[in-house]
Amino acid sequence: MPPEAVSLALAASIYPPALAAVIALGRGVEVRLRVVLFVLAAYCTVLVTGAIMLFLFDELDATRDQLITPTAGLYVAAGSALLFVATRLRRPRPRASPEHADRSRTDRYLQSRWLVVVLGVILYVVPSPIFAGAVKAIADTHVSAAQKVAYLAQMLLIMLWLIELPMLMLIAFPRHSADALERVNAWFAMHGRRLLVLASGVLGGYLLVVGVVELAG
């Protein structure tokens, strides 16, 4: 697997809404089943989306000479998007009062197996620029189509570690893992915004520089 795909997959893996969903799924009944359904729905969604993007990138290879370095353009787009996110996150947000009613309502919704599957699809159906860059890095490899799909499947295991690891924890130790994930969620509520600003700014600047260098070259 190309190193660029691995690094971009790690960048795309930072997705707090998905972690929050797994934490919410750790409450209630049938914890193992609902978490597994959520992760499988997310994985299948990005696998189908990535396979379609692989096909489109392969088709674009035939007219590569008429394009302006597609990979560099994706790096620039991803870097710009991350810098925009970092800028937006730096703005102070108003203090929100506790919304126990909304949380209870969400918890009730997530007891449904079908709604859990729908949630997994919705959260991952729209590809991010970073994910597109990772798929493009795989498309640029000089291997067979089957090998590219295999690379994609491996890359997605890396990209979804943020929900796969809690899934394994909840399967093995459901009660203790749910408590641990709640503590992680509380820590993210206090410090996650600052961490996301830092990560988005650093990674966005790096991708933007790489894309500009490739365009200039």
PDB file of C-alpha atoms in Angstrom:
ATOM      1  CA  MET A   1       0.000   0.000   0.000  1.00  0.00           C
ATOM      2  CA  PRO A   2       1.380   3.470  -0.868  1.00  0.00           C
ATOM      3  CA  PRO A   3       2.587   5.460   2.185  1.00  0.00           C
ATOM      4  CA  GLU A   4       0.553   8.472   1.046  1.00  0.00           C
ATOM      5  CA  ALA A   5      -2.637   6.431   1.382  1.00  0.00           C
ATOM      6  CA  VAL A   6      -1.711   5.371   4.914  1.00  0.00           C
ATOM      7  CA  SER A   7      -0.934   8.908   6.083  1.00  0.00           C
ATOM      8  CA  LEU A   8      -4.100  10.324   4.521  1.00  0.00           C
ATOM      9  CA  ALA A   9      -6.177   7.478   5.972  1.00  0.00           C
ATOM     10  CA  LEU A  10      -4.866   8.309   9.454  1.00  0.00           C
ATOM     11  CA  ALA A  11      -5.766  11.948   8.868  1.00  0.00           C
ATOM     12  CA  ALA A  12      -9.267  11.033   7.687  1.00  0.00           C
ATOM     13  CA  SER A  13      -9.762   8.777  10.712  1.00  0.00           C
ATOM     14  CA  ILE A  14     -10.148  11.746  13.082  1.00  0.00           C
ATOM     15  CA  TYR A  15     -13.925  11.931  13.013  1.00  0.00           C
ATOM     16  CA  PRO A  16     -15.455  12.834  16.422  1.00  0.00           C
ATOM     17  CA  PRO A  17     -19.132  12.322  15.383  1.00  0.00           C
ATOM     18  CA  ALA A  18     -18.430   8.642  14.692  1.00  0.00           C
ATOM     19  CA  LEU A  19     -16.740   8.188  18.085  1.00  0.00           C
ATOM     20  CA  ALA A  20     -19.683   9.904  19.771  1.00  0.00           C
ATOM     21  CA  ALA A  21     -22.028   7.495  17.981  1.00  0.00           C
ATOM     22  CA  VAL A  22     -20.082   4.460  19.221  1.00  0.00           C
ATOM     23  CA  ILE A  23     -20.153   5.842  22.777  1.00  0.00           C
ATOM     24  CA  ALA A  24     -23.920   6.277  22.536  1.00  0.00           C
ATOM     25  CA  LEU A  25     -24.262   2.738  21.207  1.00  0.00           C
ATOM     26  CA  GLY A  26     -22.444   1.492  24.310  1.00  0.00           C
ATOM     27  CA  ARG A  27     -25.591   2.197  26.321  1.00  0.00           C
ATOM     28  CA  GLY A  28     -28.716   0.077  26.419  1.00  0.00           C
ATOM     29  CA  VAL A  29     -29.290  -3.482  25.258  1.00  0.00           C
ATOM     30  CA  GLU A  30     -27.694  -5.579  22.496  1.00  0.00           C
ATOM     31  CA  VAL A  31     -24.553  -3.449  22.700  1.00  0.00           C
ATOM     32  CA  ARG A  32     -22.330  -5.866  20.776  1.00  0.00           C
ATOM     33  CA  LEU A  33     -24.802  -6.373  17.921  1.00  0.00           C
ATOM     34  CA  ARG A  34     -25.608  -2.689  17.445  1.00  0.00           C
ATOM     35  CA  VAL A  35     -21.969  -1.594  17.507  1.00  0.00           C
ATOM     36  CA  VAL A  36     -20.985  -4.308  15.017  1.00  0.00           C
ATOM     37  CA  LEU A  37     -23.853  -3.291  12.726  1.00  0.00           C
ATOM     38  CA  PHE A  38     -22.754   0.340  12.898  1.00  0.00           C
ATOM     39  CA  VAL A  39     -19.131  -0.436  12.044  1.00  0.00           C
ATOM     40  CA  LEU A  40     -20.091  -2.841   9.248  1.00  0.00           C
ATOM     41  CA  ALA A  41     -22.450  -0.258   7.747  1.00  0.00           C
ATOM     42  CA  ALA A  42     -19.713   2.391   7.892  1.00  0.00           C
ATOM     43  CA  TYR A  43     -17.107   0.053   6.375  1.00  0.00           C
ATOM     44  CA  CYS A  44     -19.357  -1.122   3.539  1.00  0.00           C
ATOM     45  CA  THR A  45     -20.338   2.466   2.781  1.00  0.00           C
ATOM     46  CA  VAL A  46     -16.777   3.732   2.421  1.00  0.00           C
ATOM     47  CA  LEU A  47     -15.776   0.560   0.562  1.00  0.00           C
ATOM     48  CA  VAL A  48     -18.457   1.114  -2.084  1.00  0.00           C
ATOM     49  CA  THR A  49     -17.707   4.844  -2.251  1.00  0.00           C
ATOM     50  CA  GLY A  50     -13.968   4.200  -2.515  1.00  0.00           C
ATOM     51  CA  ALA A  51     -14.424   1.550  -5.213  1.00  0.00           C
ATOM     52  CA  ILE A  52     -16.489   3.975  -7.297  1.00  0.00           C
ATOM     53  CA  MET A  53     -13.830   6.652  -6.866  1.00  0.00           C
ATOM     54  CA  LEU A  54     -11.111   4.170  -7.865  1.00  0.00           C
ATOM     55  CA  PHE A  55     -13.007   3.438 -11.072  1.00  0.00           C
ATOM     56  CA  LEU A  56     -13.412   7.152 -11.818  1.00  0.00           C
ATOM     57  CA  PHE A  57      -9.735   7.877 -11.152  1.00  0.00           C
ATOM     58  CA  ASP A  58      -8.703   5.007 -13.431  1.00  0.00           C
ATOM     59  CA  GLU A  59     -10.933   6.427 -16.151  1.00  0.00           C
ATOM     60  CA  LEU A  60      -9.332   9.845 -15.708  1.00  0.00           C
ATOM     61  CA  ASP A  61      -5.872   8.319 -16.205  1.00  0.00           C
ATOM     62  CA  ALA A  62      -6.652   8.041 -19.916  1.00  0.00           C
ATOM     63  CA  THR A  63      -6.821  11.846 -20.116  1.00  0.00           C
ATOM     64  CA  ARG A  64      -4.167  12.604 -17.499  1.00  0.00           C
ATOM     65  CA  ASP A  65      -2.176  14.789 -19.933  1.00  0.00           C
ATOM     66  CA  GLN A  66      -5.163  17.092 -20.285  1.00  0.00           C
ATOM     67  CA  LEU A  67      -5.500  17.573 -16.529  1.00  0.00           C
ATOM     68  CA  ILE A  68      -3.494  19.658 -14.051  1.00  0.00           C
ATOM     69  CA  THR A  69      -1.972  17.078 -11.694  1.00  0.00           C
ATOM     70  CA  PRO A  70      -5.153  15.676 -10.117  1.00  0.00           C
ATOM     71  CA  THR A  71      -3.347  14.397  -7.012  1.00  0.00           C
ATOM     72  CA  ALA A  72      -1.843  17.812  -6.320  1.00  0.00           C
ATOM     73  CA  GLY A  73      -5.260  19.404  -6.708  1.00  0.00           C
ATOM     74  CA  LEU A  74      -6.716  16.999  -4.154  1.00  0.00           C
ATOM     75  CA  TYR A  75      -3.904  17.800  -1.725  1.00  0.00           C
ATOM     76  CA  VAL A  76      -4.569  21.520  -2.125  1.00  0.00           C
ATOM     77  CA  ALA A  77      -8.323  21.020  -1.681  1.00  0.00           C
ATOM     78  CA  ALA A  78      -7.863  18.812   1.390  1.00  0.00           C
ATOM     79  CA  GLY A  79      -5.330  21.189   2.946  1.00  0.00           C
ATOM     80  CA  SER A  80      -7.533  24.211   2.334  1.00  0.00           C
ATOM     81  CA  ALA A  81     -10.552  22.407   3.804  1.00  0.00           C
ATOM     82  CA  LEU A  82      -8.634  21.464   6.947  1.00  0.00           C
ATOM     83  CA  LEU A  83      -7.304  25.004   7.406  1.00  0.00           C
ATOM     84  CA  PHE A  84     -10.863  26.312   7.031  1.00  0.00           C
ATOM     85  CA  VAL A  85     -12.035  23.824   9.679  1.00  0.00           C
ATOM     86  CA  ALA A  86      -9.221  24.905  12.014  1.00  0.00           C
ATOM     87  CA  THR A  87     -10.191  28.562  11.541  1.00  0.00           C
ATOM     88  CA  ARG A  88     -13.845  27.848  12.259  1.00  0.00           C
ATOM     89  CA  LEU A  89     -13.036  25.779  15.338  1.00  0.00           C
ATOM     90  CA  ARG A  90     -10.911  28.584  16.794  1.00  0.00           C
ATOM     91  CA  ARG A  91     -13.967  30.815  17.079  1.00  0.00           C
ATOM     92  CA  PRO A  92     -15.455  30.719  20.582  1.00  0.00           C
ATOM     93  CA  ARG A  93     -18.808  29.041  20.791  1.00  0.00           C
ATOM     94  CA  PRO A  94     -21.611  29.968  23.191  1.00  0.00           C
ATOM     95  CA  ARG A  95     -21.977  27.834  26.268  1.00  0.00           C
ATOM     96  CA  ALA A  96     -24.704  25.297  25.787  1.00  0.00           C
ATOM     97  CA  SER A  97     -26.934  24.140  28.596  1.00  0.00           C
ATOM     98  CA  PRO A  98     -27.163  20.384  29.255  1.00  0.00           C
ATOM     99  CA  GLU A  99     -29.584  18.734  26.889  1.00  0.00           C
ATOM    100  CA  HIS A 100     -30.518  15.587  28.759  1.00  0.00           C
ATOM    101  CA  ALA A 101     -33.799  15.292  26.875  1.00  0.00           C
ATOM    102  CA  ASP A 102     -32.059  15.273  23.495  1.00  0.00           C
ATOM    103  CA  ARG A 103     -29.512  12.744  24.727  1.00  0.00           C
ATOM    104  CA  SER A 104     -32.260  10.441  26.030  1.00  0.00           C
ATOM    105  CA  ARG A 105     -34.103  10.740  22.729  1.00  0.00           C
ATOM    106  CA  THR A 106     -30.934   9.886  20.782  1.00  0.00           C
ATOM    107  CA  ASP A 107     -30.276   6.915  23.041  1.00  0.00           C
ATOM    108  CA  ARG A 108     -33.777   5.613  22.344  1.00  0.00           C
ATOM    109  CA  TYR A 109     -33.327   5.991  18.596  1.00  0.00           C
ATOM    110  CA  LEU A 110     -30.040   4.085  18.700  1.00  0.00           C
ATOM    111  CA  GLN A 111     -31.744   1.047  20.229  1.00  0.00           C
ATOM    112  CA  SER A 112     -33.125   0.263  16.744  1.00  0.00           C
ATOM    113  CA  ARG A 113     -30.875  -1.980  14.670  1.00  0.00           C
ATOM    114  CA  TRP A 114     -32.067  -0.474  11.380  1.00  0.00           C
ATOM    115  CA  LEU A 115     -31.504   3.085  12.557  1.00  0.00           C
ATOM    116  CA  VAL A 116     -28.001   2.119  13.654  1.00  0.00           C
ATOM    117  CA  VAL A 117     -27.276   0.862  10.124  1.00  0.00           C
ATOM    118  CA  VAL A 118     -28.738   4.042   8.638  1.00  0.00           C
ATOM    119  CA  LEU A 119     -26.559   6.127  10.961  1.00  0.00           C
ATOM    120  CA  GLY A 120     -23.431   4.282   9.833  1.00  0.00           C
ATOM    121  CA  VAL A 121     -24.304   4.974   6.204  1.00  0.00           C
ATOM    122  CA  ILE A 122     -25.179   8.641   6.753  1.00  0.00           C
ATOM    123  CA  LEU A 123     -22.002   9.451   8.678  1.00  0.00           C
ATOM    124  CA  TYR A 124     -19.725   8.018   5.976  1.00  0.00           C
ATOM    125  CA  VAL A 125     -21.589   8.306   2.692  1.00  0.00           C
ATOM    126  CA  VAL A 126     -20.110  11.712   1.783  1.00  0.00           C
ATOM    127  CA  PRO A 127     -16.355  11.320   1.069  1.00  0.00           C
ATOM    128  CA  SER A 128     -14.019  13.935   2.496  1.00  0.00           C
ATOM    129  CA  PRO A 129     -11.237  15.518   0.402  1.00  0.00           C
ATOM    130  CA  ILE A 130      -8.696  13.660   2.541  1.00  0.00           C
ATOM    131  CA  PHE A 131     -10.364  10.322   1.801  1.00  0.00           C
ATOM    132  CA  ALA A 132     -10.424  11.215  -1.894  1.00  0.00           C
ATOM    133  CA  GLY A 133      -6.689  11.908  -1.727  1.00  0.00           C
ATOM    134  CA  ALA A 134      -6.053   8.514  -0.114  1.00  0.00           C
ATOM    135  CA  VAL A 135      -8.059   6.754  -2.836  1.00  0.00           C
ATOM    136  CA  LYS A 136      -6.192   8.730  -5.502  1.00  0.00           C
ATOM    137  CA  ALA A 137      -2.869   7.595  -4.034  1.00  0.00           C
ATOM    138  CA  ILE A 138      -4.046   3.992  -4.439  1.00  0.00           C
ATOM    139  CA  ALA A 139      -5.295   4.659  -7.968  1.00  0.00           C
ATOM    140  CA  ASP A 140      -1.840   5.957  -8.928  1.00  0.00           C
ATOM    141  CA  THR A 141      -0.155   2.652  -8.065  1.00  0.00           C
ATOM    142  CA  HIS A 142       0.883   0.463 -10.991  1.00  0.00           C
ATOM    143  CA  VAL A 143      -0.937  -2.687  -9.880  1.00  0.00           C
ATOM    144  CA  SER A 144      -3.956  -4.634 -11.054  1.00  0.00           C
ATOM    145  CA  ALA A 145      -7.505  -3.516 -10.356  1.00  0.00           C
ATOM    146  CA  ALA A 146      -7.966  -6.378  -7.882  1.00  0.00           C
ATOM    147  CA  GLN A 147      -4.842  -5.326  -5.989  1.00  0.00           C
ATOM    148  CA  LYS A 148      -6.087  -1.731  -5.847  1.00  0.00           C
ATOM    149  CA  VAL A 149      -9.344  -2.925  -4.292  1.00  0.00           C
ATOM    150  CA  ALA A 150      -7.321  -4.964  -1.792  1.00  0.00           C
ATOM    151  CA  TYR A 151      -5.280  -1.854  -0.943  1.00  0.00           C
ATOM    152  CA  LEU A 152      -8.532   0.052  -0.494  1.00  0.00           C
ATOM    153  CA  ALA A 153      -9.926  -2.579   1.882  1.00  0.00           C
ATOM    154  CA  GLN A 154      -6.723  -2.465   3.948  1.00  0.00           C
ATOM    155  CA  MET A 155      -6.653   1.322   3.951  1.00  0.00           C
ATOM    156  CA  LEU A 156     -10.218   1.473   5.264  1.00  0.00           C
ATOM    157  CA  LEU A 157      -9.260  -0.664   8.255  1.00  0.00           C
ATOM    158  CA  ILE A 158      -6.759   2.061   9.134  1.00  0.00           C
ATOM    159  CA  MET A 159      -9.166   4.908   8.438  1.00  0.00           C
ATOM    160  CA  LEU A 160     -11.920   3.461  10.659  1.00  0.00           C
ATOM    161  CA  TRP A 161      -9.745   2.611  13.665  1.00  0.00           C
ATOM    162  CA  LEU A 162     -11.535   5.254  15.742  1.00  0.00           C
ATOM    163  CA  ILE A 163     -14.717   3.158  15.688  1.00  0.00           C
ATOM    164  CA  GLU A 164     -13.145  -0.284  15.231  1.00  0.00           C
ATOM    165  CA  LEU A 165     -11.128  -0.104  18.457  1.00  0.00           C
ATOM    166  CA  PRO A 166     -14.133   0.827  20.627  1.00  0.00           C
ATOM    167  CA  MET A 167     -16.103  -1.928  18.864  1.00  0.00           C
ATOM    168  CA  LEU A 168     -13.514  -4.534  19.853  1.00  0.00           C
ATOM    169  CA  MET A 169     -13.427  -3.157  23.398  1.00  0.00           C
ATOM    170  CA  LEU A 170     -17.212  -3.240  23.699  1.00  0.00           C
ATOM    171  CA  ILE A 171     -17.364  -6.781  22.320  1.00  0.00           C
ATOM    172  CA  ALA A 172     -14.747  -8.073  24.756  1.00  0.00           C
ATOM    173  CA  PHE A 173     -15.587  -5.985  27.834  1.00  0.00           C
ATOM    174  CA  PRO A 174     -18.939  -4.245  27.285  1.00  0.00           C
ATOM    175  CA  ARG A 175     -19.517  -2.877  30.800  1.00  0.00           C
ATOM    176  CA  HIS A 176     -16.005  -1.605  31.557  1.00  0.00           C
ATOM    177  CA  SER A 177     -15.479  -0.341  28.009  1.00  0.00           C
ATOM    178  CA  ALA A 178     -18.674   1.723  28.074  1.00  0.00           C
ATOM    179  CA  ASP A 179     -17.474   3.480  31.237  1.00  0.00           C
ATOM    180  CA  ALA A 180     -14.027   4.068  29.720  1.00  0.00           C
ATOM    181  CA  LEU A 181     -15.532   5.500  26.530  1.00  0.00           C
ATOM    182  CA  GLU A 182     -17.707   7.859  28.571  1.00  0.00           C
ATOM    183  CA  ARG A 183     -14.568   9.186  30.265  1.00  0.00           C
ATOM    184  CA  VAL A 184     -12.892   9.608  26.878  1.00  0.00           C
ATOM    185  CA  ASN A 185     -15.939  11.491  25.654  1.00  0.00           C
ATOM    186  CA  ALA A 186     -15.815  13.781  28.686  1.00  0.00           C
ATOM    187  CA  TRP A 187     -12.116  14.488  28.033  1.00  0.00           C
ATOM    188  CA  PHE A 188     -12.855  15.311  24.399  1.00  0.00           C
ATOM    189  CA  ALA A 189     -15.658  17.622  25.496  1.00  0.00           C
ATOM    190  CA  MET A 190     -13.094  19.640  27.490  1.00  0.00           C
ATOM    191  CA  HIS A 191     -10.006  19.438  25.276  1.00  0.00           C
ATOM    192  CA  GLY A 192     -11.127  17.999  21.947  1.00  0.00           C
ATOM    193  CA  ARG A 193     -11.789  21.354  20.297  1.00  0.00           C
ATOM    194  CA  ARG A 194      -8.242  22.577  20.942  1.00  0.00           C
ATOM    195  CA  LEU A 195      -6.820  19.247  19.791  1.00  0.00           C
ATOM    196  CA  LEU A 196      -8.837  19.363  16.569  1.00  0.00           C
ATOM    197  CA  VAL A 197      -7.686  22.924  15.849  1.00  0.00           C
ATOM    198  CA  LEU A 198      -4.054  21.879  16.249  1.00  0.00           C
ATOM    199  CA  ALA A 199      -4.389  18.670  14.220  1.00  0.00           C
ATOM    200  CA  SER A 200      -6.401  20.329  11.446  1.00  0.00           C
ATOM    201  CA  GLY A 201      -4.009  23.282  11.206  1.00  0.00           C
ATOM    202  CA  VAL A 202      -0.827  21.199  11.097  1.00  0.00           C
ATOM    203  CA  LEU A 203      -2.168  18.580   8.685  1.00  0.00           C
ATOM    204  CA  GLY A 204      -3.900  21.174   6.516  1.00  0.00           C
ATOM    205  CA  GLY A 205      -0.700  23.208   6.190  1.00  0.00           C
ATOM    206  CA  TYR A 206       1.284  20.086   5.327  1.00  0.00           C
ATOM    207  CA  LEU A 207      -1.152  18.942   2.613  1.00  0.00           C
ATOM    208  CA  LEU A 208      -1.387  22.448   1.167  1.00  0.00           C
ATOM    209  CA  VAL A 209       2.407  22.751   0.914  1.00  0.00           C
ATOM    210  CA  VAL A 210       2.705  19.294  -0.693  1.00  0.00           C
ATOM    211  CA  GLY A 211       0.004  20.150  -3.237  1.00  0.00           C
ATOM    212  CA  VAL A 212       1.531  23.512  -4.125  1.00  0.00           C
ATOM    213  CA  VAL A 213       4.993  21.936  -4.535  1.00  0.00           C
ATOM    214  CA  GLU A 214       3.558  19.277  -6.866  1.00  0.00           C
ATOM    215  CA  LEU A 215       1.700  21.906  -8.883  1.00  0.00           C
ATOM    216  CA  ALA A 216       4.836  24.030  -9.159  1.00  0.00           C
ATOM    217  CA  GLY A 217       6.896  21.010 -10.211  1.00  0.00           C
TER     218      GLY A 217
END
